XYZ file of C-alpha atoms in Angstrom:
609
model
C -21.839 -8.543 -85.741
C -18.413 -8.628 -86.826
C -17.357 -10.678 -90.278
C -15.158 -13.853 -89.807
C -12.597 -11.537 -91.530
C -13.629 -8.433 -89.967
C -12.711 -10.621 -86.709
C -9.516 -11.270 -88.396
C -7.902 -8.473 -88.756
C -8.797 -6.971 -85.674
C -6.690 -10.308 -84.454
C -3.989 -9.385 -86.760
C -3.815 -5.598 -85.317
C -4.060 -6.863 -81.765
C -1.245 -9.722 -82.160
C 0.976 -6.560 -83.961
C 0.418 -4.386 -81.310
C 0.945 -6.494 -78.280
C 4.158 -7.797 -80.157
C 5.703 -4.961 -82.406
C 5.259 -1.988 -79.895
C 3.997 -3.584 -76.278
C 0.617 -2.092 -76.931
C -2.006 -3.383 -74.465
C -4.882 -3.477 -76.955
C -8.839 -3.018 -75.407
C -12.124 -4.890 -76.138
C -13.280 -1.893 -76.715
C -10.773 -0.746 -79.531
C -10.951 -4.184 -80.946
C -14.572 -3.311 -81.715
C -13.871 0.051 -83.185
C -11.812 -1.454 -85.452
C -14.068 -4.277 -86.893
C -16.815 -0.844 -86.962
C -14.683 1.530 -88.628
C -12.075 0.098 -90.922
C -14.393 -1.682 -93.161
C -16.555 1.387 -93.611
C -13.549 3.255 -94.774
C -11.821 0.361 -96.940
C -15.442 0.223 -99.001
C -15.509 4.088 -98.919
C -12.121 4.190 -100.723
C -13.681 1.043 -103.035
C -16.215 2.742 -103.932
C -13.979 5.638 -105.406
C -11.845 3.261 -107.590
C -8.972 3.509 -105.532
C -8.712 0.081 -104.319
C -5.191 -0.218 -104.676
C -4.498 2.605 -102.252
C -2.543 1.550 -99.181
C -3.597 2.113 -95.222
C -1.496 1.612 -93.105
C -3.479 1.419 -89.628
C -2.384 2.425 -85.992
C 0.667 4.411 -87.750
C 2.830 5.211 -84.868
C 4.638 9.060 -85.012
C 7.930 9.051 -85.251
C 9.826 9.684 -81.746
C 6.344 9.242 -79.745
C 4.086 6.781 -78.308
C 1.188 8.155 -80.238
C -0.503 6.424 -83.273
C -3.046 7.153 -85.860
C -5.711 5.712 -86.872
C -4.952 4.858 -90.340
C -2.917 7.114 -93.078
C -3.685 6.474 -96.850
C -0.695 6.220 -98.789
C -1.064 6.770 -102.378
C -0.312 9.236 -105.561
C -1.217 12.456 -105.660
C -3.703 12.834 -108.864
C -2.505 16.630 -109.938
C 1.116 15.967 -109.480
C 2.153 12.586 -109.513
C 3.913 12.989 -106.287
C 3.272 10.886 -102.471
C 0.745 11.808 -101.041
C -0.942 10.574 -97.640
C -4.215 11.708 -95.742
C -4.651 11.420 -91.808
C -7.631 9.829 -91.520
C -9.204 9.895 -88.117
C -11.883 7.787 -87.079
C -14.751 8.216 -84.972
C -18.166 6.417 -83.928
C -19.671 9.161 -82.491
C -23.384 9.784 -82.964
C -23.774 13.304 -81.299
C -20.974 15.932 -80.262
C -20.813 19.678 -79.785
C -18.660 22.093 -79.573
C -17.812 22.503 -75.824
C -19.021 26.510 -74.882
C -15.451 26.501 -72.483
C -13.017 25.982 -75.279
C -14.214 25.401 -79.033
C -11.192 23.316 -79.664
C -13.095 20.335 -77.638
C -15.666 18.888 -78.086
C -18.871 17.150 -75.451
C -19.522 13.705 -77.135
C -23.017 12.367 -75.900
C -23.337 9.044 -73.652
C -19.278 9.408 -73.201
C -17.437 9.489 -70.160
C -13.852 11.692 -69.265
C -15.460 14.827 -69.888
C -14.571 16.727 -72.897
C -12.642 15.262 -75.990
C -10.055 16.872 -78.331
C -11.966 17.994 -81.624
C -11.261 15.191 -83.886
C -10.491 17.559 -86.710
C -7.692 19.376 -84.587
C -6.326 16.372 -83.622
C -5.664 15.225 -87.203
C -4.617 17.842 -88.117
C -2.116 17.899 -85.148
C -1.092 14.239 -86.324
C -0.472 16.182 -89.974
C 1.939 18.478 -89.110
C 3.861 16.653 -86.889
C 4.199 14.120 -89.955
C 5.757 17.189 -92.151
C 7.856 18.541 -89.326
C 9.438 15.211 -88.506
C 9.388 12.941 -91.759
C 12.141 13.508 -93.936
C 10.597 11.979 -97.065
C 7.790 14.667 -96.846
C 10.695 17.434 -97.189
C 8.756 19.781 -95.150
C 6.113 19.882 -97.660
C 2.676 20.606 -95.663
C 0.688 19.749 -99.198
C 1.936 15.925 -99.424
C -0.165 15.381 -96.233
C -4.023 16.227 -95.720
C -5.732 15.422 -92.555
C -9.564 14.180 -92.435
C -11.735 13.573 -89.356
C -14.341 10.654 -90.185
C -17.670 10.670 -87.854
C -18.957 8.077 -90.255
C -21.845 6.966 -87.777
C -23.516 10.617 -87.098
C -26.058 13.114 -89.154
C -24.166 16.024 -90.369
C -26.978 17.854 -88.346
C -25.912 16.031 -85.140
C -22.831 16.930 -85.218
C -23.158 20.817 -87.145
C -21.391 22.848 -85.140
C -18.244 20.703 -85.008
C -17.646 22.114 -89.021
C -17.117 26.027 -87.693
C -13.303 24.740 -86.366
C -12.408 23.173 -89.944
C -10.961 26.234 -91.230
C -7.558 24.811 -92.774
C -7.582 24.115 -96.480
C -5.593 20.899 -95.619
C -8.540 19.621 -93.247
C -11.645 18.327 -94.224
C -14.612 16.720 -91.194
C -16.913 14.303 -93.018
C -20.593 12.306 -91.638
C -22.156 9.490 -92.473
C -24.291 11.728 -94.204
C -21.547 13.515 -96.174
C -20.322 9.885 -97.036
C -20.502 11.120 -100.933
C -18.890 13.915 -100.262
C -16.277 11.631 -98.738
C -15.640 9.331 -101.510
C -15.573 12.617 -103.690
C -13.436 14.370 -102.012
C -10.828 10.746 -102.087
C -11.589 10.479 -105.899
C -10.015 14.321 -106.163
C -7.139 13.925 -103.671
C -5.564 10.362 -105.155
C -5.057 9.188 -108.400
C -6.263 5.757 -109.146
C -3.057 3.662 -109.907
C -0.885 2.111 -107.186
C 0.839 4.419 -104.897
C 4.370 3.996 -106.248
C 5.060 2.865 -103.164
C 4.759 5.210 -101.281
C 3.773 3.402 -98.041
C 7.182 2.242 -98.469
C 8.956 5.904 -98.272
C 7.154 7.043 -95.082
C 7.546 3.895 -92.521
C 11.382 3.746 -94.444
C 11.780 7.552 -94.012
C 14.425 9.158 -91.629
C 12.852 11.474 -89.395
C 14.708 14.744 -87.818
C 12.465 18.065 -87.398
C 12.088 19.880 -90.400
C 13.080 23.696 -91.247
C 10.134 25.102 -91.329
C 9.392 23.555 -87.839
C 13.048 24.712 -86.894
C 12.005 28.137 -88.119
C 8.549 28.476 -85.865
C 10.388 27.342 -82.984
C 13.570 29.897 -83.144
C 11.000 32.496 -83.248
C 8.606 31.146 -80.532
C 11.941 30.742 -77.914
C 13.965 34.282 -79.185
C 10.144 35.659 -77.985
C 9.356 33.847 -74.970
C 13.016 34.565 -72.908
C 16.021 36.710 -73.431
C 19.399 34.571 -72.180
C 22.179 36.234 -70.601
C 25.325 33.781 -70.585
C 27.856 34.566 -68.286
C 31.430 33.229 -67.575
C 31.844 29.385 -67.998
C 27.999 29.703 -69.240
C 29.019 31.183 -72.818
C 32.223 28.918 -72.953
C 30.248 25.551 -72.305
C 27.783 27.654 -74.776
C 30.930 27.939 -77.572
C 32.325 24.470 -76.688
C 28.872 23.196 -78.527
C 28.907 25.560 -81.066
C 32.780 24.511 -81.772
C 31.672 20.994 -81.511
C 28.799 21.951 -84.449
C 30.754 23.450 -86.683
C 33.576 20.660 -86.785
C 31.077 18.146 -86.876
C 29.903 19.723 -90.492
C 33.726 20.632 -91.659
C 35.160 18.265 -90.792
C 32.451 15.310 -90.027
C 33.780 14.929 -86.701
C 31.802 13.699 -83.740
C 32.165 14.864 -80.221
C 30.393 14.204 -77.343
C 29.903 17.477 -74.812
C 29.364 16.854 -70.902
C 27.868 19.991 -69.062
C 28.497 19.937 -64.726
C 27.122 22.231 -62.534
C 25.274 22.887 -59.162
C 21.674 23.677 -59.019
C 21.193 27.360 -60.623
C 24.499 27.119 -62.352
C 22.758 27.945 -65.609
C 22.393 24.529 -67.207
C 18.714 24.690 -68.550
C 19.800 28.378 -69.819
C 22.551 26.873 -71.879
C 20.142 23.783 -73.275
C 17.318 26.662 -74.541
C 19.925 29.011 -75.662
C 21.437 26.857 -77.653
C 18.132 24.939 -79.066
C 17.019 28.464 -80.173
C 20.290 29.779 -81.895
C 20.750 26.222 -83.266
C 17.003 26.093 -84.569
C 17.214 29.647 -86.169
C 20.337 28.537 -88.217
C 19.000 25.480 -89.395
C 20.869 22.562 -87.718
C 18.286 19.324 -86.217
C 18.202 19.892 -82.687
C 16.254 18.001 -80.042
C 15.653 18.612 -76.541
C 15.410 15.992 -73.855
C 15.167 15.100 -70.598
C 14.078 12.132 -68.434
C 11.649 13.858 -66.301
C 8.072 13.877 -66.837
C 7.331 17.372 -65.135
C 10.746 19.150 -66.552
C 9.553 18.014 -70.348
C 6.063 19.101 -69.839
C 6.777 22.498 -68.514
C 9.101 23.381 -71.296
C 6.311 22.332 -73.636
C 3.719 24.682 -71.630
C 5.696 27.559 -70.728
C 8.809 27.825 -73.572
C 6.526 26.310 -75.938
C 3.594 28.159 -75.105
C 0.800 28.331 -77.738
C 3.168 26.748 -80.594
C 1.935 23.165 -80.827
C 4.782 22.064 -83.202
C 7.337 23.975 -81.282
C 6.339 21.365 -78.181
C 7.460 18.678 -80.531
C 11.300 19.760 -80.166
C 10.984 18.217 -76.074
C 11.784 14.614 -75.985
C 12.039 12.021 -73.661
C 15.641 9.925 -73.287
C 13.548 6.630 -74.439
C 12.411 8.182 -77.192
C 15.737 7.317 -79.365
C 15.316 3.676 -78.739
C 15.158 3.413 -82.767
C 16.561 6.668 -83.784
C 18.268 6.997 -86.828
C 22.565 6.637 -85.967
C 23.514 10.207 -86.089
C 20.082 11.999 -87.830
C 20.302 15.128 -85.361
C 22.928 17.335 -86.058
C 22.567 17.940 -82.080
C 20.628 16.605 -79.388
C 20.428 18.393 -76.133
C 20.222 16.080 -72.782
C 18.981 18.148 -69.940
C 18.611 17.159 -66.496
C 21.011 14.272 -67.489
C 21.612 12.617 -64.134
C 18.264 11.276 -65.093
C 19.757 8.902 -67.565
C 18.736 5.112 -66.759
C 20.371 1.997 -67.664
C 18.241 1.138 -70.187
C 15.185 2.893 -72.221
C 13.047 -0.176 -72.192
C 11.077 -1.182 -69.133
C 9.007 -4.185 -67.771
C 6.583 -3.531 -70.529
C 8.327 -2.590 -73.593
C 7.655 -5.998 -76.290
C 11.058 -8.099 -76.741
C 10.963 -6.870 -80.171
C 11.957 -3.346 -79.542
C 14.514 -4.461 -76.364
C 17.829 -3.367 -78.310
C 19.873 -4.111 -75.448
C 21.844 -1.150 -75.799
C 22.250 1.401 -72.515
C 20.182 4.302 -72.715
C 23.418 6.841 -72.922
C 24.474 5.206 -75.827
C 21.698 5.383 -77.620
C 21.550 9.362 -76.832
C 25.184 9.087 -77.766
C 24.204 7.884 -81.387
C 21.342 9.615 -82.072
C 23.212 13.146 -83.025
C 26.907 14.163 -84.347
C 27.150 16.251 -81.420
C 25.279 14.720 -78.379
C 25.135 17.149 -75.712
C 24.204 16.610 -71.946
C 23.682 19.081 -69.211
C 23.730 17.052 -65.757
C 24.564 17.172 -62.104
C 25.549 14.623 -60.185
C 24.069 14.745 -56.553
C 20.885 14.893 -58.415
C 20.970 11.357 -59.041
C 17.879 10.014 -56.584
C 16.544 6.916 -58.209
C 17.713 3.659 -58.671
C 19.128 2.825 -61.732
C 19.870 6.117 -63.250
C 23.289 6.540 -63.792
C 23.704 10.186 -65.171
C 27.431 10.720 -64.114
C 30.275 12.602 -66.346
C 32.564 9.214 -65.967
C 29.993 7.357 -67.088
C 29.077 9.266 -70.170
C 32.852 9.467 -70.937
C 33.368 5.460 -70.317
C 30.814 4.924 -73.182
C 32.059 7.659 -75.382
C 35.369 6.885 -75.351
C 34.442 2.747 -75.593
C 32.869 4.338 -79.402
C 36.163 5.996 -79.753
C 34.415 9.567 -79.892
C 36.064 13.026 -78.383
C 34.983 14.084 -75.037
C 35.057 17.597 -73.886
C 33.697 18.429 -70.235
C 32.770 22.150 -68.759
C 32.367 22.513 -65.489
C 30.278 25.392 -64.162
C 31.370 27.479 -61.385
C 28.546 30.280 -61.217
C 25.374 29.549 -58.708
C 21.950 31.128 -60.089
C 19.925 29.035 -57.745
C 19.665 29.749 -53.608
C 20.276 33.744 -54.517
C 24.063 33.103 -55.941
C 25.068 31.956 -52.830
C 27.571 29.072 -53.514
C 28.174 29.376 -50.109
C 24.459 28.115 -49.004
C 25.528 25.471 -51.546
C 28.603 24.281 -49.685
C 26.978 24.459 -46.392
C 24.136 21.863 -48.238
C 26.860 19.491 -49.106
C 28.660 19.347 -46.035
C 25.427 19.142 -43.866
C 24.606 15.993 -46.018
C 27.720 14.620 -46.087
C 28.172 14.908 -49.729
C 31.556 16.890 -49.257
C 34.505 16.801 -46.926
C 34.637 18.638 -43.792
C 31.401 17.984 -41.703
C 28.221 20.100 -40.599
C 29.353 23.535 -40.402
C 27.725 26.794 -39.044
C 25.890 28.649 -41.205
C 27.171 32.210 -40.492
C 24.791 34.333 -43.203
C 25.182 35.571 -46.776
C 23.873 39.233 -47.629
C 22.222 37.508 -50.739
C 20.803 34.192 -49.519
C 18.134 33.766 -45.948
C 18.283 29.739 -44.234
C 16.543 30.036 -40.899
C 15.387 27.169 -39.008
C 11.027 26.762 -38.641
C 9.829 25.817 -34.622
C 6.699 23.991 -36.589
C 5.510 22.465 -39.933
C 2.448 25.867 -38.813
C 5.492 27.992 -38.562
C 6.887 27.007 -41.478
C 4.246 27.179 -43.717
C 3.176 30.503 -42.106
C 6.438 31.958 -43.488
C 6.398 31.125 -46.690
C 2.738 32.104 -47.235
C 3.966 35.339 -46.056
C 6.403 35.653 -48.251
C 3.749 34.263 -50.994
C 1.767 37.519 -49.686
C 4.462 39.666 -50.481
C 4.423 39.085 -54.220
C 7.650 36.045 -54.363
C 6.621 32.318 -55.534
C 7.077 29.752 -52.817
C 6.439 25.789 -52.476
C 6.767 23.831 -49.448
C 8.443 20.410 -50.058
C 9.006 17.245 -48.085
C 11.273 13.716 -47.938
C 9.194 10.880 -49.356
C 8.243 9.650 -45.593
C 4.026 9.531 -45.734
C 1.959 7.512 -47.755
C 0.434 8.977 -51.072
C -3.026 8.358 -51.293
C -5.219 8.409 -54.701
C -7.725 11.580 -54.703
C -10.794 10.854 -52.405
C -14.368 9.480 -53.971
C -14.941 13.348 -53.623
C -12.295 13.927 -55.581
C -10.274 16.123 -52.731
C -6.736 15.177 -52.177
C -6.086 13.447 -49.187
C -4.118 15.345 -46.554
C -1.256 12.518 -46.139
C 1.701 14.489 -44.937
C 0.771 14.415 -41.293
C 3.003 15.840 -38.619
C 0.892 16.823 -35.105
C -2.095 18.401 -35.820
C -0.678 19.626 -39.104
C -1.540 17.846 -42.586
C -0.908 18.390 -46.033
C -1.537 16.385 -49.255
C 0.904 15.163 -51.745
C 0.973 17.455 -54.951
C -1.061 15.450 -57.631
C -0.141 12.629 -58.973
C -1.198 12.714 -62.424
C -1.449 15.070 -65.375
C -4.969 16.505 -64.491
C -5.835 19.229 -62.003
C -8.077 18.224 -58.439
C -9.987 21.314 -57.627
C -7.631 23.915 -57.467
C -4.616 21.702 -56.987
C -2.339 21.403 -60.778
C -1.456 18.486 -62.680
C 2.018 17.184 -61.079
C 4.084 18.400 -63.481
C 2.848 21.969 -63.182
C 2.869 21.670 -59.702
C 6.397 24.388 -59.133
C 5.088 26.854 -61.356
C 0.670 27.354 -61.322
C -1.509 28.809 -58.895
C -2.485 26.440 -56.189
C 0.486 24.509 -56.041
C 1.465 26.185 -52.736
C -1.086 24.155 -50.748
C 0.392 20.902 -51.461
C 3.608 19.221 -50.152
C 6.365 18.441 -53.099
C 8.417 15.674 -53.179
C 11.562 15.493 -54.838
C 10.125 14.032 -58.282
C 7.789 17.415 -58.842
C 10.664 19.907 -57.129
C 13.474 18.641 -59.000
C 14.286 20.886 -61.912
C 12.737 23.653 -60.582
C 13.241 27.038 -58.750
C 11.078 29.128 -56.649
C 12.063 32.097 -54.648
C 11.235 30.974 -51.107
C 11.401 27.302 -50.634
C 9.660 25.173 -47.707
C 11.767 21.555 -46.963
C 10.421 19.049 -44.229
C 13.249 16.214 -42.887
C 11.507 13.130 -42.237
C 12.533 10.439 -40.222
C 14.767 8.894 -43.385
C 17.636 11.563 -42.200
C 18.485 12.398 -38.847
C 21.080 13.208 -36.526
C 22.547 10.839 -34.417
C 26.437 10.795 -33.217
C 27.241 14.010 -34.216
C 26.293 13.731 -38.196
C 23.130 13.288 -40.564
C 22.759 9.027 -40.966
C 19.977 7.907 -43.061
C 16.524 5.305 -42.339
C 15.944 3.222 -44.893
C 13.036 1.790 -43.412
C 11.824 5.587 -42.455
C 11.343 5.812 -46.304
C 7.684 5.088 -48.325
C 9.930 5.902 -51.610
C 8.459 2.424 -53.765
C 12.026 3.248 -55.427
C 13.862 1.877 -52.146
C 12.085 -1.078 -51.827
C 13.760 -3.436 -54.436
C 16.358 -5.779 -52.812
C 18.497 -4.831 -55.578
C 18.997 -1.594 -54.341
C 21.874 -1.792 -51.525
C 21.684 0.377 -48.077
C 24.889 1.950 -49.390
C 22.851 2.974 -52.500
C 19.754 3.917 -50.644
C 21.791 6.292 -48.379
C 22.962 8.097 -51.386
C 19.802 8.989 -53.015
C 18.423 9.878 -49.633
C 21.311 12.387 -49.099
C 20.565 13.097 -52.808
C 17.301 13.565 -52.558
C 17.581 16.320 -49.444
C 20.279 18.223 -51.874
C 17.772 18.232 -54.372
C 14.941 19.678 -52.221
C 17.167 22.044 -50.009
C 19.172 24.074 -53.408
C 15.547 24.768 -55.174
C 14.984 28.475 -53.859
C 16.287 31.411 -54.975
C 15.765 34.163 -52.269
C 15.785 31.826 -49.501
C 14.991 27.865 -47.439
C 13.433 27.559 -44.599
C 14.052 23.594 -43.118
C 12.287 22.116 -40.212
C 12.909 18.566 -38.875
C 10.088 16.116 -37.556
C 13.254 14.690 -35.515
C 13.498 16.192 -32.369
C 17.347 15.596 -32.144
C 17.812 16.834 -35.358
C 15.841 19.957 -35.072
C 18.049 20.526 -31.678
C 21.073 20.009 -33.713
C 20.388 22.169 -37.010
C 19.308 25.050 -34.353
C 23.108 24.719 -33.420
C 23.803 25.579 -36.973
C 21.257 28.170 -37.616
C 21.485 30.007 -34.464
């Protein structure tokens, strides 16, 4: 049983938690602390370094995630900071999982395999150099230990072959000397000079040596090709960057364009020039699924290079101008404000989320389009970016971009998408055919699906997508998704919800681009962002045709984003119409659309004859 003050300071932590950061803290946590911190306190006591500092549930700079303790103190050889990751586990027995050797199988533990605790602080490490500016990039002033301090070095053996960094260390309960001597080596025994101080104090931007692996990782993953108003919104930043440093001007850059115009091209070609000169540069976006595939797929098999993608309420306390540049992708995503429902009064600034983008570099830069905008409350436009730059008396320059990747090139298809929808003058038109771009109109959800798995036969990616008009059901008890999209005799699930795989289905956010996302409907938070070469969109009953033009249903829609009273029927009807852009300009060889509207089906054959 707990101590009276063992009990009291795992009161302290929970009352910081719940009021410094909004952390909801467990029972279960609670006891892990009142297990583990004492054992290492008396372990560092026990080496005559009592006065050394740990600072506990250390949150990473520009993340959510937190360590379990760092010790703070002076390095004995040098005299300089140093600090150790110390990560804490009550594990008994744990082996190295035969599928991948960086996880680990902990026995009588649920959720399958677990991270090896040595990688992970070790992960926690590095990200401390590569973001900390008081560590100056310095990977020595930082060590990284993984504590099992209730198992048998024999229970846990095989867990030692993946410590193979001199900066890592995995200690028992039976190595617990080894422990102590291993503290008695790293720190000297006076106070740490406060050096506690300099890290939670510290500035944080990424580092060179971090801006140096991920230059590399980017020139080798993709080769850019900028073209037209591409390479002068490209040289607009650039201009912007170099004026910023001669002249310590700051300038705020607004990037428009259709979907395909080359946006997300522009954002990685200039995080990888600007990381291979030098300059603190930050990606970001407020999508889940865009963020996460730029860390799997650009960021592929660099760990710190996945570091560089940010979300927008990640700046909530960033450092007034600490990025030389900060890239905002996908910025029609931009909300009114970074803190939600659960974010502690504490850490509420009150400022809007663009202007707290807008401060965080000298040359904030954001890449947006404006019929993308399909949720309440985000408010990603170029006049409203300006209105806020201009209220901080800051320059504004604004590219628009007139070339169309996306649907083949065809900025025709693109027109025809707007008018259809109603979000440009001049009505529904005929689509009369473009040499580079196929529409054609499916008789059946079968007949649609039929053609793109054809296509998907042939060798070309494809994804079938739908309006948010079904329920979305949790995965069965079998764990099988449930086939909600229901039309006839025809059903389809909802892509995943989460971030783990069911059966062969991917996490959401993989959903556009792994195998086995083809048998599951999209909906317009998994599509959006994303391109595929033949591309699959359902109409539900939230847009039909009545009178002679598309009118939205409201009450047609299961989007929980539509439900609020605060969100007006004139507002709803624009991120429905929003939405439908968004779903029909994501392929690149060619759409095929079907309606579950009778009328409407009638009336788009009239178009697509």
């Amino acid at each position: 049983m707990a101590s009276p003050v063992e009990r009291r300071l795992s009161e302290v932590l929970d009352e910081h938690l719940r009021m410094a950061a909004g952390v909801t803290v467990s029972a279960s946590e609670r006891r892990a602390w009142d297990r583990s911190l004492p054992r290492l306190a008396q372990d560092l006591v026990d080496a005559g370094l009592g006065q050394i500092e740990m600072l506990v549930e250390y949150q990473l700079p520009l993340t959510s995630k937190r360590v379990d303790v760092v010790l703070a103190g002076t390095d004995r050889r040098t005299g300089d900071d140093a600090y150790v990751v110390v990560e804490l586990k009550q594990w008994s027995h744990a082996e190295v999982w035969e599928d991948d050797p960086r996880k680990v199988i902990v026995q009588n533990m649920s959720g399958g395999p677990k991270l090896h605790p040595s990688l992970q602080a070790k992960g926690y490490s590095d990200y401390m150099v590569d973001f900390v500016t008081a560590l100056g990039g310095r990977p020595g002033s930082v060590h990284a230990v993984a504590y099992l301090h209730n198992a048998a070095r024999g229970d846990v053996i095989d867990l030692f072959d993946a410590v193979t960094d001199d900066r890592t260390r995995l200690f028992t309960q039976s190595t617990r000397g080894a422990f102590v001597e291993y503290l008695r080596d790293r720190f000297a025994p006076e106070p740490g000079a406060d050096a506690a101080d300099r890290l939670l104090s510290s500035r944080y931007r990424p580092s060179r040596q971090l801006l140096k692996v991920a230059a590399e990782e980017i020139r080798n993953r993709e080769q850019f090709v900028l073209l037209a108003e591409q390479r002068l919104a490209y040289e607009m930043v650039w201009h912007a960057v170099d004026r910023a440093r001669r002249e310590d001007v700051k300038t705020v850059v607004v990037i428009t364009g259709g979907p395909g115009s080359g946006k997300s091209v522009i954002a990685l070609s200039l995080l990888g020039e600007l990381s291979r000169q030098g300059y603190a540069v930050l990606h970001a976006t407020g999508s889940k699924s865009f963020t996460q595939t730029m860390r799997k797929h650009v960021a592929k098999g660099s760990p710190r290079t996945k570091e560089l993608f940010k979300y927008f309420n990640s700046f909530m306390d960033a450092d007034r101008n600490g990025l030389d540049v900060l890239i905002c992708d996908e910025a029609h995503r931009i909300r009114e404000f970074s803190h939600n429902r659960f974010t502690p009064a504490a850490k509420r600034t009150g400022a809007p989320q663009v202007d707290e983008l807008i401060d965080a570099a000298r040359v904030p830069v954001f890449l947006l389009d404006e019929h993308q905008v399909v949720r309440p409350g985000e408010m990603g436009t170029f006049e409203e970016i300006r209105r806020h730059a201009e209220a901080k008396n800051l320059l504004v320059r604004h590219v628009s971009l007139d070339e169309q990747f996306r649907s083949g090139g065809s900025r025709k298809y693109e027109r025809w998408v707007l008018r259809l929808l109603g979000l440009e003058e001049g009505g529904p038109e005929a689509w009369t055919g473009d040499e580079h771009f196929d529409v054609m109109l499916a008789e059946s959800p079968q007949d649609l699906e039929a053609t793109l798995r054809s296509q998907l036969d042939k060798g070309y990616s494809a994804r079938m997508t739908a309006g948010y008009c079904w329920p979305w059901s949790d995965p069965a008890k079998d764990h099988t998704l449930v086939p909600d999209v229901v039309i006839g005799d025809w059903a389809r699930p909802w892509n995943v919800k989460g971030d783990r795989s069911v059966g062969d289905a991917p996490p959401s956010e993989l959903w556009a681009t792994r195998d086995g996302g083809f048998d599951q409907v999209g909906c317009v938070y998994t599509a959006q962002g994303f391109e595929y070469d033949w591309n699959g969109v359902i109409l539900g009953p939230d847009l039909v045709h009545r009178n002679g033009r598309l009118v939205t249903n409201r009450a047609a829609s299961r989007d929980p984003a539509l439900r609020p009273r605060s969100v007006t029927d004139a507002r709803a009807d624009e991120l429905i119409r929003n939405t439908y852009k968004v779903l029909l300009t994501r392929g690149m060889v060619g759409t095929v659309i079907y309606s579950v509207d009778e009328e409407t089906q009638t009336f788009l054959a009239g178009l697509l004859s």
